[in-house]
CSV table of C-alpha atoms in Angstrom, one decimal:
chain,number,residue,atom,x,y,z
C,1,MET,CA,-14.6,8.3,-16.7
C,2,VAL,CA,-18.3,7.6,-16.8
C,3,ALA,CA,-17.7,4.7,-19.3
C,4,ALA,CA,-15.0,3.2,-17.1
C,5,LEU,CA,-17.1,3.5,-13.9
C,6,LEU,CA,-20.1,1.9,-15.7
C,7,ASP,CA,-17.9,-1.0,-16.7
C,8,TYR,CA,-16.4,-1.4,-13.2
C,9,VAL,CA,-19.7,-1.1,-11.5
C,10,ALA,CA,-20.9,-3.9,-13.6
C,11,ARG,CA,-18.0,-6.1,-12.7
C,12,VAL,CA,-18.4,-5.3,-9.1
C,13,GLY,CA,-22.1,-6.1,-9.2
C,14,VAL,CA,-21.3,-9.5,-10.8
C,15,ALA,CA,-18.6,-10.3,-8.2
C,16,LEU,CA,-20.9,-9.4,-5.3
C,17,VAL,CA,-23.3,-12.0,-6.6
C,18,VAL,CA,-20.8,-14.6,-7.8
C,19,THR,CA,-18.2,-14.5,-4.9
C,20,PRO,CA,-20.5,-15.9,-2.2
C,21,LEU,CA,-21.3,-18.6,-4.6
C,22,ILE,CA,-17.7,-19.4,-5.2
C,23,VAL,CA,-16.9,-19.4,-1.4
C,24,SER,CA,-19.9,-21.6,-0.6
C,25,THR,CA,-19.3,-24.1,-3.5
C,26,LEU,CA,-15.5,-24.4,-3.4
C,27,GLY,CA,-14.9,-23.7,0.4
C,28,ARG,CA,-12.7,-21.0,1.9
C,29,SER,CA,-9.5,-22.9,1.3
C,30,MET,CA,-10.0,-23.3,-2.5
C,31,TYR,CA,-11.3,-19.8,-2.8
C,32,GLY,CA,-8.0,-18.7,-1.3
C,33,VAL,CA,-6.2,-20.9,-4.0
C,34,TRP,CA,-8.2,-19.2,-6.7
C,35,GLU,CA,-7.1,-15.8,-5.5
C,36,MET,CA,-3.5,-16.8,-5.3
C,37,LEU,CA,-3.7,-18.2,-8.9
C,38,SER,CA,-5.2,-15.0,-10.1
C,39,ARG,CA,-2.2,-13.1,-8.5
C,40,LEU,CA,0.4,-15.5,-9.7
C,41,VAL,CA,-0.9,-15.3,-13.4
C,42,GLY,CA,-1.0,-11.6,-13.0
C,43,TYR,CA,2.8,-11.8,-12.7
C,44,VAL,CA,3.0,-13.1,-16.3
C,45,THR,CA,1.5,-9.9,-17.9
C,46,ALA,CA,4.9,-8.2,-17.8
C,47,ALA,CA,6.4,-10.8,-19.9
C,48,ASP,CA,4.6,-9.7,-23.1
C,49,GLY,CA,6.7,-6.5,-23.2
C,50,ARG,CA,3.7,-4.2,-22.4
C,51,PRO,CA,3.8,-2.7,-25.9
C,52,THR,CA,0.1,-1.7,-25.7
C,53,GLN,CA,0.8,0.3,-22.6
C,54,GLY,CA,3.5,2.2,-24.3
C,55,LEU,CA,1.3,2.6,-27.4
C,56,ARG,CA,-1.5,4.2,-25.2
C,57,LEU,CA,1.0,6.7,-23.8
C,58,ILE,CA,2.5,7.6,-27.1
C,59,ILE,CA,-1.0,8.0,-28.9
C,60,ALA,CA,-2.2,10.2,-25.9
C,61,HIS,CA,1.1,12.3,-26.1
C,62,HIS,CA,0.6,12.9,-29.9
C,63,GLN,CA,-3.2,13.4,-29.9
C,64,SER,CA,-2.8,16.7,-31.8
C,65,SER,CA,-0.6,15.1,-34.4
C,66,SER,CA,-2.3,14.8,-38.0
C,67,ASP,CA,0.3,12.2,-39.1
C,68,ARG,CA,-1.9,9.2,-39.4
C,69,VAL,CA,0.7,7.1,-41.1
C,70,GLN,CA,3.1,7.5,-38.1
C,71,LYS,CA,0.3,6.6,-35.7
C,72,ARG,CA,-0.3,3.4,-37.7
C,73,ARG,CA,3.4,2.6,-37.6
C,74,PHE,CA,3.2,2.8,-33.8
C,75,VAL,CA,0.4,0.4,-33.8
C,76,GLY,CA,2.4,-1.9,-36.1
C,77,ALA,CA,5.4,-1.6,-33.8
C,78,ALA,CA,3.2,-2.6,-30.9
C,79,ALA,CA,2.0,-5.7,-32.7
C,80,VAL,CA,5.5,-6.6,-33.7
C,81,ILE,CA,6.8,-6.3,-30.2
C,82,TRP,CA,4.0,-8.4,-28.8
C,83,VAL,CA,4.7,-11.2,-31.2
C,84,VAL,CA,8.4,-11.1,-30.4
C,85,PHE,CA,7.7,-11.3,-26.7
C,86,LEU,CA,5.0,-14.1,-27.1
C,87,PRO,CA,7.5,-17.0,-26.5
C,88,LEU,CA,8.6,-15.4,-23.3
C,89,LEU,CA,5.0,-14.9,-22.3
C,90,ILE,CA,4.3,-18.6,-22.9
C,91,GLY,CA,7.6,-19.7,-21.1
C,92,ALA,CA,6.5,-17.5,-18.0
C,93,GLY,CA,3.1,-19.0,-18.1
C,94,VAL,CA,4.6,-22.6,-18.1
C,95,ALA,CA,6.6,-21.8,-15.2
C,96,VAL,CA,3.5,-20.5,-13.2
C,97,VAL,CA,1.6,-23.7,-14.1
C,98,ALA,CA,4.5,-25.8,-12.8
C,99,LEU,CA,4.9,-23.9,-9.5
C,100,ALA,CA,1.3,-23.2,-8.8
C,101,PRO,CA,0.6,-26.4,-6.6
C,102,THR,CA,3.7,-25.7,-4.5
C,103,ILE,CA,3.1,-22.0,-3.9
C,104,THR,CA,-0.8,-22.5,-3.2
C,105,LYS,CA,0.0,-25.5,-1.0
C,106,ALA,CA,-2.4,-27.7,-3.0
C,107,SER,CA,-3.3,-31.0,-1.6
C,108,ALA,CA,-2.2,-34.2,-3.7
C,109,ASP,CA,-5.8,-34.7,-4.9
C,110,THR,CA,-6.1,-31.1,-6.2
C,111,VAL,CA,-2.7,-30.7,-8.0
C,112,ALA,CA,-3.9,-31.5,-11.5
C,113,VAL,CA,-7.0,-29.2,-11.1
C,114,VAL,CA,-4.9,-26.3,-9.8
C,115,GLN,CA,-2.4,-26.7,-12.7
C,116,LEU,CA,-5.3,-26.9,-15.3
C,117,ALA,CA,-6.9,-23.8,-13.9
C,118,ALA,CA,-3.5,-22.0,-14.0
C,119,ALA,CA,-3.0,-23.1,-17.6
C,120,LEU,CA,-6.4,-21.8,-18.7
C,121,LEU,CA,-5.7,-18.4,-16.9
C,122,VAL,CA,-2.5,-18.1,-18.8
C,123,LEU,CA,-4.4,-18.8,-22.1
C,124,ALA,CA,-6.9,-16.1,-21.1
C,125,LEU,CA,-4.1,-13.8,-20.6
C,126,ILE,CA,-2.7,-14.4,-24.1
C,127,PHE,CA,-6.2,-13.7,-25.5
C,128,GLN,CA,-6.2,-10.3,-23.8
C,129,GLY,CA,-3.6,-9.3,-26.4
C,130,LEU,CA,-6.5,-9.2,-28.8
C,131,THR,CA,-8.2,-6.6,-26.6
C,132,SER,CA,-5.2,-4.6,-25.4
C,133,LEU,CA,-4.1,-3.2,-28.8
C,134,PRO,CA,-7.4,-1.7,-30.0
C,135,GLU,CA,-8.2,-0.7,-26.4
C,136,ALA,CA,-4.8,1.2,-26.2
C,137,VAL,CA,-5.6,3.2,-29.2
C,138,LEU,CA,-9.1,3.9,-28.1
C,139,ARG,CA,-8.0,5.2,-24.7
C,140,GLY,CA,-5.0,7.0,-26.0
C,141,SER,CA,-7.2,8.9,-28.3
C,142,ASN,CA,-9.4,9.9,-25.4
C,143,LEU,CA,-12.3,8.0,-26.9
C,144,GLY,CA,-12.6,5.4,-24.1
C,145,TYR,CA,-16.2,6.3,-23.6
C,146,ARG,CA,-17.0,4.8,-26.9
C,147,ARG,CA,-16.9,1.4,-25.3
C,148,MET,CA,-19.6,2.4,-22.8
C,149,GLY,CA,-21.7,-0.6,-22.0
C,150,LEU,CA,-19.7,-3.0,-23.9
C,151,GLN,CA,-17.5,-4.3,-21.1
C,152,ALA,CA,-20.4,-4.0,-18.7
C,153,SER,CA,-22.4,-6.4,-20.8
C,154,LEU,CA,-19.5,-8.8,-21.1
C,155,ALA,CA,-19.1,-8.7,-17.4
C,156,VAL,CA,-22.6,-9.8,-16.9
C,157,VAL,CA,-22.1,-12.6,-19.5
C,158,GLY,CA,-19.0,-13.7,-17.5
C,159,GLY,CA,-20.8,-13.8,-14.2
C,160,VAL,CA,-23.6,-15.9,-15.7
C,161,LEU,CA,-21.2,-18.3,-17.2
C,162,MET,CA,-19.3,-18.6,-13.8
C,163,ALA,CA,-22.5,-19.4,-11.9
C,164,LEU,CA,-23.3,-22.0,-14.5
C,165,VAL,CA,-20.0,-23.7,-14.3
C,166,LEU,CA,-20.1,-23.8,-10.6
C,167,SER,CA,-23.7,-25.2,-10.6
C,168,TRP,CA,-22.3,-27.9,-12.9
C,169,GLY,CA,-19.6,-28.8,-10.5
C,170,TRP,CA,-16.6,-27.8,-12.8
C,171,GLY,CA,-14.9,-25.9,-9.9
C,172,LEU,CA,-11.7,-24.1,-10.4
C,173,ALA,CA,-11.1,-25.3,-14.0
C,174,GLY,CA,-14.6,-24.1,-15.0
C,175,LEU,CA,-14.0,-20.6,-13.4
C,176,ALA,CA,-10.7,-20.3,-15.4
C,177,GLY,CA,-12.3,-21.6,-18.6
C,178,VAL,CA,-14.9,-18.8,-18.4
C,179,GLN,CA,-12.0,-16.3,-18.4
C,180,VAL,CA,-10.8,-17.7,-21.7
C,181,VAL,CA,-14.2,-17.5,-23.3
C,182,VAL,CA,-14.9,-13.9,-22.1
C,183,GLY,CA,-11.3,-12.8,-23.1
C,184,PHE,CA,-11.7,-14.0,-26.7
C,185,ILE,CA,-15.2,-12.4,-27.2
C,186,THR,CA,-14.0,-9.2,-25.6
C,187,GLY,CA,-11.0,-9.1,-28.0
C,188,VAL,CA,-13.2,-9.5,-31.1
C,189,THR,CA,-15.6,-6.8,-30.1
C,190,PHE,CA,-13.0,-4.3,-29.2
C,191,TRP,CA,-11.5,-4.5,-32.7
C,192,TRP,CA,-14.9,-3.8,-34.1
C,193,VAL,CA,-15.3,-0.7,-31.8
C,194,VAL,CA,-12.0,0.9,-32.6
C,195,ARG,CA,-12.4,0.3,-36.4
C,196,LYS,CA,-15.7,2.2,-36.1
C,197,TYR,CA,-14.6,5.2,-34.1
C,198,VAL,CA,-11.0,5.7,-34.9
C,199,PRO,CA,-10.8,6.5,-38.6
C,200,TRP,CA,-7.0,6.3,-38.9
C,201,PHE,CA,-6.7,2.9,-37.0
C,202,GLY,CA,-4.7,0.3,-38.8
C,203,LEU,CA,-1.3,-1.4,-38.9
C,204,ALA,CA,1.4,0.0,-41.0
C,205,LYS,CA,4.9,-1.5,-41.4
C,206,PRO,CA,6.9,0.1,-38.6
C,207,ASP,CA,10.1,1.9,-39.3
C,208,ARG,CA,13.2,1.7,-37.0
C,209,PRO,CA,12.5,5.0,-35.1
C,210,ALA,CA,8.8,3.8,-34.2
C,211,VAL,CA,10.0,0.5,-32.9
C,212,LYS,CA,12.8,2.0,-31.0
C,213,THR,CA,10.7,4.7,-29.4
C,214,LEU,CA,7.9,2.3,-28.5
C,215,PHE,CA,10.2,-0.5,-27.3
C,216,GLY,CA,12.1,2.0,-25.1
C,217,ILE,CA,9.0,3.1,-23.3
C,218,SER,CA,7.3,-0.4,-23.3
C,219,ALA,CA,10.4,-2.1,-21.8
C,220,TRP,CA,10.3,0.3,-18.8
C,221,VAL,CA,6.5,0.0,-18.5
C,222,ALA,CA,6.9,-3.9,-18.6
C,223,VAL,CA,9.5,-3.8,-15.8
C,224,GLY,CA,7.3,-1.2,-13.9
C,225,ASP,CA,4.3,-3.6,-14.3
C,226,GLY,CA,6.3,-6.4,-13.0
C,227,VAL,CA,7.5,-4.4,-9.9
C,228,ALA,CA,3.9,-3.1,-9.4
C,229,LYS,CA,2.6,-6.6,-9.4
C,230,LEU,CA,5.1,-7.6,-6.8
C,231,LEU,CA,3.9,-4.7,-4.7
C,232,LEU,CA,0.2,-5.1,-5.2
C,233,ALA,CA,0.0,-8.9,-5.5
C,234,SER,CA,2.7,-10.2,-3.3
C,235,ASP,CA,0.8,-9.7,-0.1
C,236,VAL,CA,-1.7,-12.5,-1.1
C,237,ILE,CA,1.1,-14.9,-2.3
C,238,ILE,CA,3.3,-14.2,0.8
C,239,LEU,CA,0.4,-14.5,3.2
C,240,GLY,CA,-0.8,-17.8,1.7
C,241,PHE,CA,2.7,-19.4,1.4
C,242,LEU,CA,3.7,-18.5,4.9
C,243,THR,CA,0.4,-19.2,6.6
C,244,SER,CA,-2.6,-20.8,4.7
C,245,PRO,CA,-5.0,-20.3,1.8
C,246,GLU,CA,-7.8,-20.0,4.3
C,247,LEU,CA,-6.2,-16.9,5.8
C,248,VAL,CA,-5.8,-15.5,2.3
C,249,ALA,CA,-9.6,-15.8,1.9
C,250,VAL,CA,-10.3,-14.0,5.0
C,251,TYR,CA,-7.8,-11.3,4.1
C,252,VAL,CA,-9.2,-10.8,0.5
C,253,LEU,CA,-12.7,-10.8,1.5
C,254,THR,CA,-12.1,-8.2,4.3
C,255,ALA,CA,-10.1,-6.0,1.9
C,256,TYR,CA,-12.7,-6.4,-0.9
C,257,PRO,CA,-14.6,-3.0,-0.3
C,258,ALA,CA,-11.2,-1.2,0.0
C,259,ARG,CA,-10.0,-2.8,-3.3
C,260,ILE,CA,-13.3,-1.6,-5.0
C,261,ALA,CA,-12.7,2.0,-3.7
C,262,VAL,CA,-9.1,2.0,-5.0
C,263,SER,CA,-10.1,0.6,-8.4
C,264,LEU,CA,-12.9,3.1,-8.8
C,265,HIS,CA,-10.4,5.9,-8.0
C,266,GLY,CA,-7.9,4.4,-10.4
C,267,LEU,CA,-10.5,4.2,-13.3
C,268,THR,CA,-11.4,7.8,-12.6
C,269,VAL,CA,-7.9,9.2,-12.6
C,270,GLN,CA,-6.9,7.0,-15.5
C,271,ALA,CA,-9.7,8.3,-17.6
C,272,ALA,CA,-8.4,11.9,-17.1
C,273,ILE,CA,-4.8,11.0,-17.9
C,274,PRO,CA,-5.0,11.2,-21.8
C,275,GLY,CA,-6.2,14.8,-21.4
C,276,LEU,CA,-3.4,15.6,-18.9
C,277,ALA,CA,-1.0,13.9,-21.2
C,278,GLY,CA,-2.1,16.1,-24.1
C,279,VAL,CA,-1.5,19.3,-21.9
C,280,MET,CA,1.9,18.0,-20.9
C,281,GLY,CA,2.8,17.1,-24.5
C,282,SER,CA,1.9,20.7,-25.5
C,283,GLY,CA,4.5,22.0,-23.0
C,284,ASP,CA,2.0,23.9,-20.7
C,285,ASN,CA,3.5,23.0,-17.4
C,286,ALA,CA,1.6,25.6,-15.6
C,287,ARG,CA,-1.7,24.2,-16.6
C,288,ALA,CA,-0.5,20.7,-15.9
C,289,ARG,CA,0.5,21.7,-12.4
C,290,ILE,CA,-3.0,23.0,-11.7
C,291,LEU,CA,-4.6,19.9,-13.1
C,292,ARG,CA,-2.4,17.6,-11.1
C,293,SER,CA,-3.2,19.6,-7.9
C,294,GLU,CA,-6.9,19.4,-8.6
C,295,MET,CA,-6.5,15.6,-9.2
C,296,LEU,CA,-4.8,15.2,-5.8
C,297,VAL,CA,-7.6,17.2,-4.0
C,298,MET,CA,-10.3,15.0,-5.7
C,299,THR,CA,-8.4,12.0,-4.7
C,300,ALA,CA,-8.3,13.1,-1.0
C,301,LEU,CA,-12.0,13.9,-1.0
C,302,LEU,CA,-13.0,10.6,-2.5
C,303,VAL,CA,-10.8,8.2,-0.7
C,304,ALA,CA,-11.3,9.8,2.7
C,305,ALA,CA,-15.1,9.6,2.4
C,306,GLY,CA,-14.9,6.1,1.0
C,307,GLY,CA,-12.4,5.0,3.7
C,308,ALA,CA,-14.6,6.3,6.5
C,309,THR,CA,-17.6,4.6,5.1
C,310,ILE,CA,-15.7,1.2,4.8
C,311,LEU,CA,-14.4,1.5,8.4
C,312,LEU,CA,-17.9,1.9,9.7
C,313,TRP,CA,-19.7,-0.7,7.6
C,314,ASN,CA,-17.4,-3.3,6.5
C,315,ARG,CA,-18.0,-5.9,9.3
C,316,PRO,CA,-21.8,-5.8,8.9
C,317,PHE,CA,-21.3,-6.0,5.1
C,318,LEU,CA,-19.2,-9.2,5.4
C,319,SER,CA,-21.7,-10.7,7.8
C,320,LEU,CA,-24.4,-10.2,5.3
C,321,TRP,CA,-22.4,-11.1,2.3
C,322,VAL,CA,-20.1,-14.2,3.0
C,323,GLY,CA,-20.6,-14.6,6.9
C,324,GLY,CA,-19.0,-12.7,9.9
C,325,GLU,CA,-16.4,-15.4,10.2
C,326,ASN,CA,-14.6,-14.0,7.1
C,327,PHE,CA,-14.0,-10.6,8.8
C,328,ALA,CA,-10.3,-10.3,9.7
C,329,GLY,CA,-10.8,-8.0,12.8
C,330,PHE,CA,-10.4,-4.2,13.7
C,331,TRP,CA,-6.7,-3.8,13.0
C,332,PRO,CA,-6.7,-5.6,9.5
C,333,ASN,CA,-9.7,-3.6,8.7
C,334,VAL,CA,-8.0,-0.2,9.5
C,335,LEU,CA,-4.8,-1.3,7.8
C,336,VAL,CA,-6.4,-2.3,4.5
C,337,VAL,CA,-8.1,1.0,4.3
C,338,VAL,CA,-4.9,2.8,5.1
C,339,LEU,CA,-3.2,0.9,2.2
C,340,ALA,CA,-6.0,1.8,-0.1
C,341,LEU,CA,-5.5,5.5,0.6
C,342,GLN,CA,-1.7,5.1,0.1
C,343,THR,CA,-2.3,3.3,-3.2
C,344,ALA,CA,-4.7,6.1,-4.4
C,345,PHE,CA,-2.0,8.9,-4.1
C,346,ILE,CA,0.8,6.7,-5.3
C,347,ARG,CA,-1.2,5.8,-8.5
C,348,SER,CA,-2.1,9.5,-9.1
C,349,ASP,CA,1.4,10.6,-9.3
C,350,ALA,CA,2.5,7.4,-11.2
C,351,TYR,CA,0.0,8.3,-13.9
C,352,VAL,CA,1.6,11.8,-14.2
C,353,ILE,CA,5.1,10.4,-14.5
C,354,ASP,CA,4.1,8.0,-17.2
C,355,SER,CA,2.3,10.8,-19.0
C,356,ALA,CA,5.5,12.6,-19.3
C,357,LEU,CA,6.9,9.5,-21.0
C,358,ARG,CA,9.4,9.0,-18.1
C,359,PRO,CA,8.5,5.5,-16.8
C,360,ARG,CA,12.2,4.8,-15.9
C,361,THR,CA,11.9,7.1,-12.9
C,362,ARG,CA,8.8,5.4,-11.6
C,363,VAL,CA,10.3,1.9,-12.1
C,364,MET,CA,13.5,2.6,-10.2
C,365,VAL,CA,11.6,3.9,-7.3
C,366,SER,CA,9.1,1.1,-7.3
C,367,ALA,CA,11.9,-1.5,-7.5
C,368,GLY,CA,13.4,-0.2,-4.3
C,369,ALA,CA,10.0,-0.1,-2.6
C,370,ALA,CA,9.2,-3.7,-3.7
C,371,VAL,CA,12.6,-5.1,-2.2
C,372,LEU,CA,11.9,-3.3,1.0
C,373,ALA,CA,8.2,-4.2,1.2
C,374,ILE,CA,8.7,-7.9,0.4
C,375,GLY,CA,11.5,-8.2,2.9
C,376,LEU,CA,9.4,-6.7,5.7
C,377,MET,CA,6.3,-8.9,4.8
C,378,VAL,CA,8.3,-12.1,4.9
C,379,ALA,CA,9.8,-11.0,8.3
C,380,LEU,CA,6.5,-9.8,9.9
C,381,THR,CA,3.8,-12.2,8.4
C,382,PRO,CA,4.8,-15.4,10.3
C,383,SER,CA,4.3,-13.8,13.7
C,384,LEU,CA,1.7,-11.1,13.0
C,385,GLY,CA,-0.4,-12.7,10.1
C,386,ILE,CA,-2.5,-10.3,8.1
C,387,VAL,CA,-1.3,-7.3,10.3
C,388,GLY,CA,2.3,-8.1,9.6
C,389,THR,CA,1.5,-8.3,5.9
C,390,CYS,CA,-0.1,-5.0,5.8
C,391,LEU,CA,2.5,-3.2,7.9
C,392,GLY,CA,5.4,-4.5,5.7
C,393,LEU,CA,3.6,-3.4,2.6
C,394,PHE,CA,2.7,0.1,4.0
C,395,ILE,CA,6.2,0.8,5.1
C,396,GLY,CA,7.9,-0.4,2.0
C,397,ARG,CA,5.6,1.6,-0.2
C,398,GLY,CA,6.4,4.7,1.9
C,399,VAL,CA,9.4,5.0,-0.5
C,400,GLN,CA,7.0,5.6,-3.4
C,401,SER,CA,4.9,8.0,-1.3
C,402,VAL,CA,7.9,10.2,-0.7
C,403,ALA,CA,9.8,9.9,-4.1
C,404,TYR,CA,6.9,10.2,-6.6
C,405,PRO,CA,5.8,13.7,-5.6
C,406,LEU,CA,9.4,14.7,-5.8
C,407,ALA,CA,9.7,13.3,-9.2
C,408,VAL,CA,6.5,15.0,-10.4
C,409,ARG,CA,7.8,18.4,-9.1
C,410,SER,CA,11.0,17.9,-11.0
C,411,LEU,CA,8.9,17.3,-14.2
C,412,LEU,CA,6.4,20.1,-13.8
C,413,GLY,CA,7.9,22.5,-11.4
C,414,ARG,CA,6.8,23.4,-7.9
C,415,THR,CA,3.2,24.2,-7.2
C,416,ARG,CA,2.1,27.5,-5.7
C,417,SER,CA,2.2,27.8,-1.9
C,418,GLU,CA,-1.5,28.3,-1.6
C,419,GLU,CA,-2.2,25.0,-3.6
C,420,ASP,CA,0.1,23.2,-1.2
C,421,LYS,CA,-1.7,24.6,1.8
C,422,GLY,CA,-5.0,23.7,0.3
C,423,LEU,CA,-3.9,20.1,0.0
C,424,TYR,CA,-2.5,20.0,3.4
C,425,ARG,CA,-5.9,21.2,4.8
C,426,THR,CA,-7.7,18.4,2.8
C,427,LEU,CA,-5.4,15.7,4.1
C,428,LEU,CA,-5.8,16.9,7.8
C,429,ALA,CA,-9.6,16.8,7.5
C,430,GLY,CA,-9.2,13.3,6.0
C,431,ILE,CA,-7.2,12.1,8.9
C,432,VAL,CA,-9.6,13.5,11.4
C,433,LEU,CA,-12.7,11.8,9.6
C,434,LEU,CA,-10.8,8.4,9.3
C,435,LEU,CA,-9.9,8.4,13.0
C,436,ALA,CA,-13.5,9.2,14.0
C,437,ALA,CA,-14.8,6.5,11.7
C,438,ALA,CA,-12.3,3.9,13.0
C,439,MET,CA,-13.4,4.4,16.5
C,440,ALA,CA,-17.0,4.4,15.7
C,441,GLY,CA,-16.7,1.3,13.6
C,442,ARG,CA,-16.0,-0.8,16.6
C,443,ASP,CA,-19.7,-0.5,17.8
C,444,THR,CA,-21.4,-0.8,14.3
C,445,PRO,CA,-24.2,-3.4,14.9
C,446,ASP,CA,-25.3,-6.2,12.6
C,447,VAL,CA,-28.2,-5.0,10.4
C,448,GLY,CA,-30.1,-6.3,7.4
C,449,TRP,CA,-29.5,-5.3,3.8
C,450,LEU,CA,-31.9,-2.4,3.7
C,451,ALA,CA,-30.5,-0.8,6.8
C,452,TRP,CA,-27.0,-1.4,5.5
C,453,VAL,CA,-27.6,0.2,2.3
C,454,GLY,CA,-29.3,3.2,4.1
C,455,GLY,CA,-26.4,3.5,6.5
C,456,VAL,CA,-23.7,3.4,3.8
C,457,THR,CA,-25.6,6.1,1.7
C,458,VAL,CA,-26.0,8.4,4.7
C,459,THR,CA,-22.5,7.9,5.9
C,460,GLY,CA,-20.9,8.4,2.4
C,461,GLY,CA,-22.9,11.5,1.8
C,462,ALA,CA,-22.2,12.9,5.2
C,463,ALA,CA,-18.5,12.0,5.0
C,464,LEU,CA,-18.1,13.7,1.5
C,465,ALA,CA,-20.0,16.8,2.7
C,466,PHE,CA,-17.6,17.0,5.7
C,467,MET,CA,-14.6,16.8,3.4
C,468,VAL,CA,-15.9,19.4,1.1
C,469,VAL,CA,-16.8,21.9,3.9
C,470,ALA,CA,-13.8,21.3,6.3
C,471,GLY,CA,-11.2,20.1,3.9
C,472,LEU,CA,-11.5,22.8,1.1
C,473,PRO,CA,-11.1,26.5,1.1
C,474,ARG,CA,-13.7,28.5,-0.7
C,475,ARG,CA,-11.8,28.6,-3.9
C,476,GLY,CA,-11.4,24.8,-3.8
C,477,ARG,CA,-15.1,24.3,-3.3
C,478,ILE,CA,-15.8,26.4,-6.3
C,479,SER,CA,-13.2,24.5,-8.4
C,480,VAL,CA,-14.6,21.1,-7.4
C,481,LEU,CA,-18.2,22.2,-8.0
C,482,HIS,CA,-17.2,23.6,-11.5
C,483,ARG,CA,-15.5,20.3,-12.4
C,484,VAL,CA,-18.5,18.1,-11.4
C,485,ARG,CA,-20.9,20.4,-13.4
C,486,ASN,CA,-18.7,20.0,-16.4
C,487,MET,CA,-18.7,16.3,-16.1
C,488,LEU,CA,-22.6,15.9,-15.8
C,489,PRO,CA,-25.0,16.4,-18.7
C,490,ARG,CA,-26.1,20.0,-19.0
C,491,SER,CA,-29.8,19.0,-18.8
C,492,LEU,CA,-29.2,18.2,-15.2
C,493,TRP,CA,-28.4,21.9,-14.4
C,494,PRO,CA,-30.6,25.0,-14.5
């Protein structure tokens, strides 16, 4: 978890520096196009068959196995599946390049630039295959911390390169070209890391059972990733297509802090999933239920405290960062925070379902949610703009919010009544905190960077303290404290 957070903090730090430069250099409209291109190319990822995602789940599920040859066969199977799907990946990329100018509403003089940028982003996506295979083995083996500092350093390198290409006037194409360079370097270095820290790593000729097992899981993961992209990225595409790239820029910038909070939570939970998968693989459902309950409580604590801080300080932050004209307003600010909270809980249970090697359940539910959400966004966005996009997405994803917990209970069994009551108390405290922060956020004044940092620090600490005291029973507070102590170096404690 610490390794993942270090890498992400580095990427966020780079983005905080580079994004204002992109907006000021390209303009708000072309920045909106850049965001739309990133989402469009993200749809292509599902076309590679997602064998590395299936590989990560299988390696995590079989951590205790001493059969190194079989593990190598799974790695070989993942490589074979990726190669087989490569033509489909390229074909999907070509389609995105062809459609990009129409979807992004590119003007006649920017069509060629938009298509070149899209093509380079697709090429960068192909290079990610170099990274994803060793990364899947590293994370599945619960050794993700071994990459600590590597991705952080590469994020800084990428940020420097992006600043340089913008200063040279290379625009969208230059930004996309940087992704190709960084993707290639990342792939090469990850192969070196996994060879060093995973002694059994290698490719063995896969047998039919290995390919069948991996393909069965990967196919559902691929469909699930495609559906997830529709849910998580279609908001930007629909908003831009039905309104304008300029409004996309305002929406993306307003939602930026909430996206950071969701990503931080996702990295934290995802880092714990290999351990949970190992418990589930051993058949200890009682312990798995306790861990899942603890994970949901930690999620409620973190996202409520983070959401309250964003509601209070987002507008002053945008005024300092990219200009107050890029703040979408009170209701969009509230709704993007609500969507972030919803995403955090959905992802938590989605990871549990995948850890049980049952992605089919998640995919079927997500598909229904995607159809409903896209239909509602298309219906509401023309008249309500950003608010309509957010409402459509929230209502549509309510299907997941209801179905995922039911699916987890069918896999692990029902939690104890006192654990359910503890979670309800945490959620109630979170709702009270968020309502108070939303009301107070209307009157937050513009301040300088120093005062903003101080305000965010105090607000975040106070909000988290409120959640721990008001949202947790005594036993829950002891459990959280015990978990935090275990995660920190022993030298920090007496």
